Short mmCIF file of C-alpha atoms in Angstrom, two decimals:
data_model
loop_
_atom_site.label_atom_id
_atom_site.label_comp_id
_atom_site.label_asym_id
_atom_site.label_seq_id
_atom_site.Cartn_x
_atom_site.Cartn_y
_atom_site.Cartn_z
CA UNK A 1 -162.07 -91.32 68.05
CA UNK A 2 -165.29 -89.50 68.80
CA UNK A 3 -168.78 -90.57 69.74
CA UNK A 4 -170.62 -91.72 66.61
CA UNK A 5 -174.17 -90.93 65.52
CA UNK A 6 -176.82 -93.17 64.00
CA UNK A 7 -179.85 -91.51 62.39
CA UNK A 8 -182.87 -93.85 62.27
CA UNK A 9 -185.76 -92.71 60.11
CA UNK A 10 -188.72 -94.28 58.35
CA UNK A 11 -187.41 -92.65 55.19
CA UNK A 12 -184.05 -93.42 53.58
CA UNK A 13 -183.95 -89.91 52.10
CA UNK A 14 -184.68 -88.27 55.44
CA UNK A 15 -181.97 -90.24 57.28
CA UNK A 16 -179.41 -89.50 54.56
CA UNK A 17 -180.42 -85.83 54.50
CA UNK A 18 -180.00 -85.44 58.25
CA UNK A 19 -176.56 -87.07 58.03
CA UNK A 20 -175.60 -84.75 55.17
CA UNK A 21 -176.71 -81.71 57.19
CA UNK A 22 -174.92 -82.75 60.38
CA UNK A 23 -171.74 -83.79 58.54
CA UNK A 24 -171.29 -80.26 57.25
CA UNK A 25 -170.70 -79.08 60.82
CA UNK A 26 -168.88 -82.09 62.19
CA UNK A 27 -166.03 -83.40 60.05
CA UNK A 28 -164.42 -86.51 61.46
CA UNK A 29 -167.51 -87.76 63.28
CA UNK A 30 -168.91 -91.15 62.26
CA UNK A 31 -172.42 -90.30 61.03
CA UNK A 32 -174.48 -93.22 59.77
CA UNK A 33 -177.95 -93.24 58.20
CA UNK A 34 -180.38 -96.13 58.76
CA UNK A 35 -183.51 -95.06 56.95
CA UNK A 36 -186.29 -97.04 55.30
CA UNK A 37 -186.93 -100.75 55.03
CA UNK A 38 -184.51 -103.30 53.58
CA UNK A 39 -186.01 -102.76 50.14
CA UNK A 40 -185.98 -98.95 50.38
CA UNK A 41 -189.64 -98.51 51.33
CA UNK A 42 -191.07 -96.46 54.19
CA UNK A 43 -190.46 -98.11 57.56
CA UNK A 44 -187.54 -99.04 59.74
CA UNK A 45 -185.23 -102.00 59.29
CA UNK A 46 -183.93 -103.90 62.29
CA UNK A 47 -181.04 -105.25 60.25
CA UNK A 48 -180.03 -101.81 58.94
CA UNK A 49 -180.13 -100.40 62.49
CA UNK A 50 -178.02 -103.26 63.87
CA UNK A 51 -175.46 -102.79 61.07
CA UNK A 52 -175.54 -99.01 61.53
CA UNK A 53 -174.84 -99.26 65.25
CA UNK A 54 -171.75 -101.35 64.55
CA UNK A 55 -170.58 -98.97 61.83
CA UNK A 56 -171.04 -95.83 63.98
CA UNK A 57 -169.27 -97.23 67.03
CA UNK A 58 -165.56 -96.51 67.00
CA UNK A 59 -165.23 -97.43 70.66
CA UNK A 60 -166.51 -94.24 72.31
CA UNK A 61 -170.16 -95.11 71.86
CA UNK A 62 -173.09 -94.17 69.67
CA UNK A 63 -175.94 -91.71 70.08
CA UNK A 64 -179.09 -92.64 68.16
CA UNK A 65 -181.49 -90.03 66.75
CA UNK A 66 -184.95 -91.26 65.73
CA UNK A 67 -187.86 -89.74 63.85
CA UNK A 68 -191.12 -91.40 64.95
CA UNK A 69 -192.05 -93.70 67.84
CA UNK A 70 -191.64 -97.01 66.06
CA UNK A 71 -188.11 -96.01 65.02
CA UNK A 72 -187.37 -95.74 68.75
CA UNK A 73 -188.79 -99.24 69.30
CA UNK A 74 -186.70 -100.70 66.48
CA UNK A 75 -183.61 -98.98 67.90
CA UNK A 76 -184.34 -100.24 71.43
CA UNK A 77 -184.75 -103.78 70.13
CA UNK A 78 -181.49 -103.53 68.17
CA UNK A 79 -179.64 -102.21 71.22
CA UNK A 80 -180.72 -105.28 73.19
CA UNK A 81 -178.80 -107.51 70.77
CA UNK A 82 -175.79 -105.17 70.36
CA UNK A 83 -172.30 -106.20 71.51
CA UNK A 84 -171.89 -103.19 73.82
CA UNK A 85 -175.37 -101.90 74.71
CA UNK A 86 -173.91 -99.85 77.59
CA UNK A 87 -172.32 -97.42 75.17
CA UNK A 88 -175.39 -96.78 73.02
CA UNK A 89 -177.93 -94.07 73.90
CA UNK A 90 -181.13 -92.95 72.26
CA UNK A 91 -181.45 -89.16 72.35
CA UNK A 92 -184.84 -87.65 73.17
CA UNK A 93 -184.55 -84.87 70.60
CA UNK A 94 -185.94 -83.69 67.27
CA UNK A 95 -184.09 -85.64 64.61
CA UNK A 96 -182.53 -82.82 62.55
CA UNK A 97 -181.67 -80.24 65.20
CA UNK A 98 -180.73 -82.98 67.67
CA UNK A 99 -178.38 -84.60 65.16
CA UNK A 100 -176.67 -81.29 64.40
CA UNK A 101 -176.24 -80.41 68.08
CA UNK A 102 -174.99 -83.91 68.87
CA UNK A 103 -172.62 -83.96 65.90
CA UNK A 104 -171.09 -80.60 66.86
CA UNK A 105 -170.58 -81.80 70.43
CA UNK A 106 -169.07 -85.08 69.24
CA UNK A 107 -166.73 -83.22 66.90
CA UNK A 108 -165.50 -81.20 69.90
CA UNK A 109 -164.61 -84.41 71.72
CA UNK A 110 -167.59 -84.58 74.05
CA UNK A 111 -168.27 -87.78 75.99
CA UNK A 112 -171.27 -90.02 75.34
CA UNK A 113 -173.28 -88.35 78.13
CA UNK A 114 -172.38 -84.90 76.87
CA UNK A 115 -173.41 -85.72 73.31
CA UNK A 116 -176.78 -87.01 74.57
CA UNK A 117 -177.18 -83.79 76.59
CA UNK A 118 -176.25 -81.71 73.55
CA UNK A 119 -178.93 -83.42 71.46
CA UNK A 120 -181.41 -82.78 74.26
CA UNK A 121 -180.77 -79.04 74.11
CA UNK A 122 -182.40 -79.06 70.68
CA UNK A 123 -185.69 -80.13 72.27
CA UNK A 124 -188.50 -77.59 72.19
CA UNK A 125 -187.52 -76.16 68.82
CA UNK A 126 -188.65 -72.63 68.05
CA UNK A 127 -190.18 -72.05 71.49
CA UNK A 128 -186.89 -72.86 73.22
CA UNK A 129 -185.00 -70.47 70.96
CA UNK A 130 -187.51 -67.65 71.45
CA UNK A 131 -186.09 -66.16 74.67
CA UNK A 132 -182.71 -65.50 73.09
CA UNK A 133 -183.91 -64.56 69.64
CA UNK A 134 -186.70 -62.31 70.88
CA UNK A 135 -184.84 -60.61 73.72
CA UNK A 136 -184.18 -56.89 73.39
CA UNK A 137 -180.52 -57.03 72.46
CA UNK A 138 -178.55 -53.81 72.16
CA UNK A 139 -175.72 -53.17 69.69
CA UNK A 140 -173.09 -54.29 72.18
CA UNK A 141 -174.83 -57.66 72.57
CA UNK A 142 -176.11 -57.06 76.06
CA UNK A 143 -179.70 -56.82 77.13
CA UNK A 144 -181.17 -53.42 77.78
CA UNK A 145 -181.03 -52.61 81.47
CA UNK A 146 -183.98 -51.88 83.70
CA UNK A 147 -185.95 -55.12 83.43
CA UNK A 148 -187.31 -56.43 86.72
CA UNK A 149 -185.69 -59.58 88.12
CA UNK A 150 -182.62 -59.26 85.93
CA UNK A 151 -179.11 -60.37 86.92
CA UNK A 152 -175.85 -60.03 85.01
CA UNK A 153 -172.35 -61.43 85.10
CA UNK A 154 -169.24 -60.93 82.98
CA UNK A 155 -166.59 -63.64 83.09
CA UNK A 156 -163.20 -63.74 81.44
CA UNK A 157 -162.71 -67.32 80.33
CA UNK A 158 -159.70 -69.08 81.84
CA UNK A 159 -160.30 -72.44 80.17
CA UNK A 160 -157.37 -73.30 77.86
CA UNK A 161 -159.72 -74.23 75.01
CA UNK A 162 -162.42 -71.70 75.90
CA UNK A 163 -166.05 -72.76 76.02
CA UNK A 164 -165.67 -76.03 74.13
CA UNK A 165 -168.03 -78.97 74.39
CA UNK A 166 -167.36 -80.17 77.93
CA UNK A 167 -167.55 -76.83 79.79
CA UNK A 168 -170.44 -75.79 77.57
CA UNK A 169 -172.34 -78.91 78.55
CA UNK A 170 -171.81 -77.96 82.20
CA UNK A 171 -173.01 -74.43 81.54
CA UNK A 172 -176.09 -75.62 79.64
CA UNK A 173 -177.04 -78.02 82.43
CA UNK A 174 -176.66 -75.29 85.06
CA UNK A 175 -178.52 -72.64 83.07
CA UNK A 176 -181.38 -75.02 82.35
CA UNK A 177 -181.87 -75.97 86.00
CA UNK A 178 -183.37 -72.62 87.05
CA UNK A 179 -186.68 -70.95 86.37
CA UNK A 180 -184.99 -68.16 84.45
CA UNK A 181 -184.09 -67.19 80.90
CA UNK A 182 -180.34 -66.91 80.66
CA UNK A 183 -178.32 -65.73 77.70
CA UNK A 184 -174.59 -65.64 77.08
CA UNK A 185 -173.42 -62.96 74.63
CA UNK A 186 -176.99 -62.73 73.40
CA UNK A 187 -177.66 -66.42 72.75
CA UNK A 188 -179.71 -68.90 74.75
CA UNK A 189 -177.41 -70.35 77.42
CA UNK A 190 -179.46 -73.60 77.46
CA UNK A 191 -178.68 -74.30 73.80
CA UNK A 192 -175.42 -76.23 73.47
CA UNK A 193 -175.39 -75.56 69.75
CA UNK A 194 -175.74 -71.79 70.10
CA UNK A 195 -173.18 -71.46 72.90
CA UNK A 196 -170.64 -73.53 70.96
CA UNK A 197 -171.42 -71.41 67.94
CA UNK A 198 -170.11 -68.34 69.79
CA UNK A 199 -166.61 -69.83 69.54
CA UNK A 200 -165.51 -68.27 72.83
CA UNK A 201 -161.77 -68.85 73.33
CA UNK A 202 -159.52 -68.45 76.36
CA UNK A 203 -159.42 -64.83 77.47
CA UNK A 204 -162.75 -63.94 75.81
CA UNK A 205 -165.47 -62.32 77.89
CA UNK A 206 -168.71 -64.22 78.40
CA UNK A 207 -171.54 -61.86 79.34
CA UNK A 208 -174.43 -63.57 81.08
CA UNK A 209 -177.85 -61.99 81.47
CA UNK A 210 -180.63 -63.75 83.30
CA UNK A 211 -184.27 -62.77 83.76
CA UNK A 212 -187.13 -64.45 85.53
CA UNK A 213 -188.04 -65.57 89.06
CA UNK A 214 -184.70 -67.35 89.65
CA UNK A 215 -182.45 -64.98 87.69
CA UNK A 216 -180.27 -64.18 90.71
CA UNK A 217 -179.89 -67.84 91.64
CA UNK A 218 -179.03 -68.78 88.05
CA UNK A 219 -176.31 -66.11 87.81
CA UNK A 220 -174.92 -67.11 91.23
CA UNK A 221 -174.71 -70.74 90.13
CA UNK A 222 -172.99 -69.77 86.87
CA UNK A 223 -170.53 -67.60 88.83
CA UNK A 224 -169.71 -70.59 91.06
CA UNK A 225 -169.36 -72.82 87.99
CA UNK A 226 -167.08 -70.28 86.30
CA UNK A 227 -164.90 -70.12 89.43
CA UNK A 228 -164.36 -73.86 89.00
CA UNK A 229 -163.44 -73.41 85.34
CA UNK A 230 -166.80 -74.81 84.20
CA UNK A 231 -165.87 -78.24 85.53
CA UNK A 232 -162.26 -78.11 84.26
CA UNK A 233 -160.68 -76.81 87.46
CA UNK A 234 -159.91 -73.21 88.37
CA UNK B 1 -201.58 -129.59 86.26
CA UNK B 2 -202.93 -131.40 83.24
CA UNK B 3 -200.08 -133.87 82.74
CA UNK B 4 -199.72 -136.06 79.66
CA UNK B 5 -202.06 -135.48 76.76
CA UNK B 6 -203.42 -132.14 77.98
CA UNK B 7 -200.52 -129.88 77.01
CA UNK B 8 -199.66 -127.89 73.91
CA UNK B 9 -196.50 -129.09 72.15
CA UNK B 10 -194.14 -127.71 69.53
CA UNK B 11 -196.41 -128.95 66.75
CA UNK B 12 -199.18 -126.74 68.17
CA UNK B 13 -196.85 -123.73 68.19
CA UNK B 14 -196.00 -124.44 64.57
CA UNK B 15 -199.70 -124.77 63.63
CA UNK B 16 -200.34 -121.50 65.48
CA UNK B 17 -197.74 -119.59 63.47
CA UNK B 18 -199.09 -121.10 60.23
CA UNK B 19 -202.66 -120.19 61.20
CA UNK B 20 -201.65 -116.59 61.94
CA UNK B 21 -199.91 -116.40 58.57
CA UNK B 22 -203.05 -117.68 56.83
CA UNK B 23 -205.35 -115.35 58.81
CA UNK B 24 -203.20 -112.29 58.19
CA UNK B 25 -202.98 -113.08 54.47
CA UNK B 26 -206.78 -113.44 54.30
CA UNK B 27 -207.46 -110.23 56.23
CA UNK B 28 -204.49 -108.15 55.05
CA UNK B 29 -206.70 -105.60 53.28
CA UNK B 30 -209.00 -105.26 56.28
CA UNK B 31 -206.11 -104.64 58.71
CA UNK B 32 -204.57 -102.12 56.36
CA UNK B 33 -207.93 -100.34 55.97
CA UNK B 34 -208.19 -99.99 59.76
CA UNK B 35 -204.66 -98.61 59.82
CA UNK B 36 -205.30 -96.26 56.91
CA UNK B 37 -208.13 -94.67 58.90
CA UNK B 38 -205.99 -93.70 61.89
CA UNK B 39 -202.39 -94.65 61.13
CA UNK B 40 -199.97 -95.02 58.25
CA UNK B 41 -201.89 -97.69 56.37
CA UNK B 42 -199.37 -100.50 56.33
CA UNK B 43 -200.35 -102.84 59.18
CA UNK B 44 -201.75 -105.65 57.02
CA UNK B 45 -198.90 -105.55 54.49
CA UNK B 46 -196.25 -105.38 57.20
CA UNK B 47 -197.63 -108.31 59.20
CA UNK B 48 -198.18 -110.33 56.04
CA UNK B 49 -194.57 -109.80 54.99
CA UNK B 50 -193.44 -110.87 58.47
CA UNK B 51 -195.56 -114.01 58.71
CA UNK B 52 -194.85 -115.10 55.14
CA UNK B 53 -191.17 -114.93 56.12
CA UNK B 54 -192.02 -116.97 59.23
CA UNK B 55 -193.55 -119.69 57.02
CA UNK B 56 -190.30 -119.91 55.06
CA UNK B 57 -188.21 -120.16 58.23
CA UNK B 58 -190.47 -122.82 59.78
CA UNK B 59 -189.58 -125.21 56.94
CA UNK B 60 -185.97 -125.31 58.09
CA UNK B 61 -186.81 -125.75 61.79
CA UNK B 62 -186.07 -129.25 63.05
CA UNK B 63 -188.89 -131.74 63.64
CA UNK B 64 -189.82 -131.95 67.29
CA UNK B 65 -188.77 -128.39 68.10
CA UNK B 66 -190.14 -127.17 71.44
CA UNK B 67 -192.87 -124.51 71.68
CA UNK B 68 -190.19 -122.11 72.94
CA UNK B 69 -188.00 -122.74 69.87
CA UNK B 70 -190.91 -122.11 67.49
CA UNK B 71 -191.89 -118.91 69.32
CA UNK B 72 -188.30 -117.68 69.21
CA UNK B 73 -188.09 -118.26 65.47
CA UNK B 74 -191.30 -116.27 64.99
CA UNK B 75 -189.89 -113.46 67.17
CA UNK B 76 -186.57 -113.01 65.39
CA UNK B 77 -188.21 -113.25 61.98
CA UNK B 78 -190.83 -110.60 62.80
CA UNK B 79 -188.23 -108.22 64.25
CA UNK B 80 -186.15 -108.46 61.06
CA UNK B 81 -188.88 -108.36 58.45
CA UNK B 82 -191.99 -106.44 59.54
CA UNK B 83 -190.65 -102.88 59.16
CA UNK B 84 -193.38 -101.05 61.12
CA UNK B 85 -194.09 -100.61 64.81
CA UNK B 86 -195.68 -104.06 64.95
CA UNK B 87 -192.27 -105.66 64.19
CA UNK B 88 -190.54 -104.76 67.44
CA UNK B 89 -193.83 -105.04 69.38
CA UNK B 90 -194.92 -108.51 68.24
CA UNK B 91 -191.27 -109.55 67.96
CA UNK B 92 -190.73 -108.68 71.62
CA UNK B 93 -194.00 -110.40 72.55
CA UNK B 94 -192.98 -113.68 70.92
CA UNK B 95 -189.44 -113.37 72.27
CA UNK B 96 -190.64 -112.95 75.87
CA UNK B 97 -193.15 -115.75 75.28
CA UNK B 98 -190.34 -118.05 74.12
CA UNK B 99 -188.29 -117.26 77.21
CA UNK B 100 -191.30 -118.02 79.43
CA UNK B 101 -191.88 -121.31 77.58
CA UNK B 102 -188.24 -122.23 78.18
CA UNK B 103 -187.19 -125.78 77.41
CA UNK B 104 -190.62 -127.28 78.11
CA UNK B 105 -191.72 -129.97 75.65
CA UNK B 106 -195.35 -128.99 76.18
CA UNK B 107 -197.30 -126.23 77.87
CA UNK B 108 -200.04 -126.91 80.42
CA UNK B 109 -202.62 -124.28 81.35
CA UNK B 110 -200.43 -122.64 83.98
CA UNK B 111 -197.45 -122.48 81.62
CA UNK B 112 -199.68 -121.12 78.88
CA UNK B 113 -200.86 -118.29 81.12
CA UNK B 114 -197.21 -117.54 81.93
CA UNK B 115 -196.39 -117.43 78.23
CA UNK B 116 -199.30 -115.11 77.40
CA UNK B 117 -198.50 -112.86 80.36
CA UNK B 118 -194.84 -112.60 79.32
CA UNK B 119 -195.90 -111.67 75.78
CA UNK B 120 -198.18 -108.92 77.05
CA UNK B 121 -195.52 -107.63 79.46
CA UNK B 122 -193.03 -107.49 76.59
CA UNK B 123 -195.40 -105.36 74.52
CA UNK B 124 -196.05 -103.02 77.44
CA UNK B 125 -192.31 -102.65 78.11
CA UNK B 126 -191.51 -102.00 74.44
CA UNK B 127 -194.38 -99.67 73.55
CA UNK B 128 -194.91 -98.09 76.99
CA UNK B 129 -198.66 -98.04 76.37
CA UNK B 130 -201.22 -98.44 79.13
CA UNK B 131 -204.69 -99.93 79.10
CA UNK B 132 -207.05 -97.50 77.37
CA UNK B 133 -204.40 -95.91 75.11
CA UNK B 134 -206.11 -97.47 72.05
CA UNK B 135 -203.34 -99.95 71.28
CA UNK B 136 -202.85 -103.71 71.11
CA UNK B 137 -202.48 -103.65 74.90
CA UNK B 138 -206.26 -103.14 75.04
CA UNK B 139 -206.66 -106.61 73.52
CA UNK B 140 -203.72 -108.29 75.28
CA UNK B 141 -204.50 -107.33 78.86
CA UNK B 142 -208.13 -108.54 78.91
CA UNK B 143 -206.91 -111.71 77.15
CA UNK B 144 -204.29 -112.40 79.82
CA UNK B 145 -206.79 -111.72 82.61
CA UNK B 146 -209.37 -114.05 81.04
CA UNK B 147 -206.74 -116.74 80.43
CA UNK B 148 -205.65 -116.66 84.07
CA UNK B 149 -209.25 -117.18 85.20
CA UNK B 150 -210.11 -119.95 82.72
CA UNK B 151 -208.99 -123.00 84.67
CA UNK B 152 -206.83 -126.04 83.85
CA UNK B 153 -207.86 -126.84 80.32
CA UNK B 154 -205.54 -125.35 77.67
CA UNK B 155 -208.27 -125.13 75.05
CA UNK B 156 -210.51 -123.26 77.47
CA UNK B 157 -207.63 -120.92 78.34
CA UNK B 158 -206.99 -120.09 74.69
CA UNK B 159 -210.68 -119.71 73.89
CA UNK B 160 -211.16 -117.33 76.83
CA UNK B 161 -208.10 -115.33 75.79
CA UNK B 162 -209.30 -115.07 72.18
CA UNK B 163 -212.83 -113.97 73.17
CA UNK B 164 -211.51 -111.36 75.59
CA UNK B 165 -209.10 -110.04 72.96
CA UNK B 166 -211.94 -109.73 70.44
CA UNK B 167 -214.05 -107.82 72.96
CA UNK B 168 -211.04 -105.66 73.88
CA UNK B 169 -210.39 -104.84 70.22
CA UNK B 170 -214.02 -103.81 69.69
CA UNK B 171 -213.83 -101.66 72.83
CA UNK B 172 -210.99 -99.58 71.33
CA UNK B 173 -213.41 -97.97 68.85
CA UNK B 174 -214.64 -95.06 71.02
CA UNK B 175 -211.20 -94.37 72.50
CA UNK B 176 -208.83 -91.48 71.81
CA UNK B 177 -205.32 -92.77 71.09
CA UNK B 178 -202.47 -91.87 73.41
CA UNK B 179 -199.71 -93.86 71.68
CA UNK B 180 -198.61 -94.44 68.12
CA UNK B 181 -199.39 -92.56 64.93
CA UNK B 182 -203.12 -92.34 65.80
CA UNK B 183 -202.28 -90.14 68.80
CA UNK B 184 -201.68 -87.26 66.37
CA UNK B 185 -205.34 -87.45 65.35
CA UNK B 186 -206.89 -86.63 68.73
CA UNK B 187 -210.68 -87.00 68.68
CA UNK B 188 -210.62 -87.93 64.99
CA UNK B 189 -209.41 -91.39 66.04
CA UNK B 190 -212.74 -92.00 67.77
CA UNK B 191 -215.05 -94.44 65.98
CA UNK B 192 -212.16 -96.44 64.52
CA UNK B 193 -210.89 -99.75 65.82
CA UNK B 194 -207.18 -99.94 66.63
CA UNK B 195 -205.54 -102.19 64.00
CA UNK B 196 -203.01 -103.63 66.47
CA UNK B 197 -205.78 -104.73 68.83
CA UNK B 198 -207.52 -106.39 65.88
CA UNK B 199 -204.42 -108.28 64.76
CA UNK B 200 -203.89 -109.38 68.38
CA UNK B 201 -207.42 -110.81 68.45
CA UNK B 202 -206.71 -112.57 65.16
CA UNK B 203 -203.52 -114.14 66.57
CA UNK B 204 -205.15 -115.36 69.78
CA UNK B 205 -208.19 -116.75 67.91
CA UNK B 206 -205.75 -118.62 65.66
CA UNK B 207 -204.04 -120.07 68.74
CA UNK B 208 -207.39 -121.40 70.01
CA UNK B 209 -208.47 -122.72 66.61
CA UNK B 210 -205.45 -125.02 66.21
CA UNK B 211 -205.27 -126.24 69.84
#
């Protein structure tokens, strides 16, 4: 089983559309839409959310993605009456990008906490993606040298399954904890979705480049994390 | 404590729910107009759907049900049927109120203040709004404060709560919203009364009218 996802929207079409989008990237993950009122109007339905939580939960828990504030309130109220509220989390993330990031993580076997973290990496939208997308990237995929406050690190991945969901979640948490912009092979190292999208397998080289006030500290922390196999042992 | 004769029983709670249903039905268009100005324009319809459902459920509630049992029925019905933000908010309010009422056969002034306070606390916990955010909390909190200061007579407690809620609702007009759909409007929300604060005033006035 994997962690399941419930998409709660005021609109039935929106919830179903987000599920359709996320499903394309995450076969095998229980993705459930709870959109609209009981009669298909605009609003959220307590009963649909309660039923959706049960349907999405295969035993490993459910991450809930919501569109607007009152969808969060309906979800919170539903969780209070759920059989196993301890394994339901509401992600603080934009509904579409958050659902995709969470679904990809769930499909890779991530735990409930890791799926919530993955959804959270979608927060900030275009602004959060800007550092990676707008960085001066050379043909080899590494940043042009010479920028002040820049640090670099190349690591050959020892992890048997490469940078899959769990080690990626560790990397994303570490990269995000410094005042620095860090990329791995040209993509934002704080975006779970983008790092997973690299598909880095065992033996591949991960090239980290960090800029900003804490660039050196960020690279040092990533080096230490890599030495521990990104949380999977050396 | 007011003892026999001075308390509010289950029949009062039932009359209260019926009076809210009647008031919401009468003022559905007005509540929706307030919401259309600064929200998504469904407050009156949503509450009306919820309280009409409450009326249906009340028919099957046993005679002699306690105030807590009536309040709980209102809560679960609103949560399931309202569909907008007011469903989980008022649903939580009535649910916390029913827990505070407990198994009591009737509510004296002190118990009534506990019930109103629990309802307000439930709304604050659910919506995470503070006083001055231009929400129903701006009606509930003055109402609870006034109720606590109104003395030992239940009718006086409810009348004070209703008057304070009405004043609180009116006082939301110049505010900028910090919660809910109206928060997207910024200064454009100024000059409009918050619909949730108005429906709160309606509910508390109904409670006083049938006491």
